[in-house]
């Protein structure tokens, strides 16, 4: 098994002072973990978080990026701006952005390309709604999200992407996919990546599960063979809970 990658998505939470307090509590709890850890913070926290994470084992991430390098796009942030601010990861296509801010497979594709061009590691989110799961179209929907979102992205670039399977019905709801459901769907996602880029890329890439992962269910989810880590929303706002998830599975 690979070491795990655990990424926190703070969403629109934590001011600068709250950021300092949360990271100061978190870092000592996870300082010797073999797993990789990322915190995806609001733009306004990037500087403060960057200062605290400088000599730590935690990487800095953002939650969104624009597809252009610069220009008349009021309120937006480019990939180059993020990389100069020492951000190394960026979430792309989170379902909340797809739902509330019109992210589409096409803009996700542009954002992935911009992030890759700037040397950032994108965390590409995909996932079906409850309605789609109940109608049995989950696999077809995920296949389309992957195919459209990854248009014109080469195998060499694709292997730098972290994928996050996040069923929308499990995000922020307290309802988690069962370990088997998450494993089966992520196995399917890996198969799709193999069909686009070959088995080698599919085996190399990290595929995370996201959706109400917490300290109680992390062990069973992260022990699944195809689940390479987690994208954690709510539980990443507590140093103790986030650390417990990070430490739930540690390959020595
Ligand atoms: C997320 O926002 O990516 C997420 C998985 O949230 P939560 O853990 O709160 O369900």
Tab-separated table of N, CA, C and O and ligand atoms in Angstrom, residues 9 11 94 96 166 170-172 210-213 231-234, ligand 1:
chain	number	residue	atom	x	y	z
A	9	UNK	N	-9.965	20.343	3.678
A	9	UNK	CA	-10.607	21.429	2.926
A	9	UNK	C	-11.346	22.284	3.952
A	9	UNK	O	-12.407	21.894	4.434
A	11	UNK	N	-12.825	25.013	3.517
A	11	UNK	CA	-13.954	25.772	2.938
A	11	UNK	C	-13.876	27.219	3.419
A	11	UNK	O	-12.781	27.739	3.606
A	94	UNK	N	-14.539	21.236	-6.923
A	94	UNK	CA	-15.286	20.748	-5.759
A	94	UNK	C	-16.779	20.868	-6.047
A	94	UNK	O	-17.222	21.805	-6.702
A	96	UNK	N	-19.189	21.860	-4.350
A	96	UNK	CA	-19.807	23.134	-3.926
A	96	UNK	C	-19.541	24.220	-4.961
A	96	UNK	O	-20.380	25.088	-5.186
A	166	UNK	N	-15.822	12.189	-4.443
A	166	UNK	CA	-16.646	12.723	-3.358
A	166	UNK	C	-18.123	12.637	-3.731
A	166	UNK	O	-18.642	13.512	-4.445
A	170	UNK	N	-22.719	12.625	0.380
A	170	UNK	CA	-21.957	12.343	1.608
A	170	UNK	C	-21.204	13.574	2.114
A	170	UNK	O	-20.624	13.546	3.200
A	171	UNK	N	-21.220	14.669	1.327
A	171	UNK	CA	-20.412	15.835	1.717
A	171	UNK	C	-21.158	16.692	2.715
A	171	UNK	O	-22.251	17.202	2.420
A	172	UNK	N	-20.583	16.814	3.908
A	172	UNK	CA	-21.145	17.687	4.934
A	172	UNK	C	-22.475	17.195	5.483
A	172	UNK	O	-23.172	17.928	6.176
A	210	UNK	N	-13.738	11.401	-0.321
A	210	UNK	CA	-14.196	12.528	0.496
A	210	UNK	C	-15.688	12.453	0.712
A	210	UNK	O	-16.448	12.087	-0.203
A	211	UNK	N	-16.125	12.784	1.913
A	211	UNK	CA	-17.553	12.781	2.243
A	211	UNK	C	-17.748	12.296	3.657
A	211	UNK	O	-17.784	11.096	3.893
A	212	UNK	N	-17.788	13.266	4.585
A	212	UNK	CA	-18.028	12.953	5.998
A	212	UNK	C	-17.045	11.930	6.579
A	212	UNK	O	-17.420	11.100	7.419
A	213	UNK	N	-15.790	11.979	6.113
A	213	UNK	CA	-14.797	11.115	6.760
A	213	UNK	C	-14.471	11.736	8.112
A	213	UNK	O	-14.365	12.957	8.243
A	231	UNK	N	-10.130	13.413	1.461
A	231	UNK	CA	-10.324	14.868	1.411
A	231	UNK	C	-11.362	15.146	2.497
A	231	UNK	O	-12.478	14.609	2.458
A	232	UNK	N	-10.955	15.937	3.471
A	232	UNK	CA	-11.737	16.053	4.703
A	232	UNK	C	-12.215	17.481	4.870
A	232	UNK	O	-11.390	18.407	4.922
A	233	UNK	N	-13.517	17.667	4.982
A	233	UNK	CA	-14.066	19.001	5.219
A	233	UNK	C	-14.207	19.265	6.703
A	233	UNK	O	-13.243	19.620	7.390
A	234	UNK	N	-15.408	19.043	7.218
A	234	UNK	CA	-15.735	19.382	8.607
A	234	UNK	C	-14.690	18.949	9.631
A	234	UNK	O	-14.278	19.752	10.481
B	1	LIG	C1	-15.324	18.217	1.322
B	1	LIG	O1	-15.733	19.357	1.441
B	1	LIG	O2	-14.536	17.945	0.422
B	1	LIG	C2	-15.793	17.222	2.297
B	1	LIG	C3	-15.498	15.968	2.088
B	1	LIG	O3	-16.526	17.691	3.355
B	1	LIG	P1	-17.003	16.832	4.640
B	1	LIG	O4	-15.819	16.040	5.116
B	1	LIG	O5	-17.437	17.865	5.632
B	1	LIG	O6	-18.107	15.959	4.185
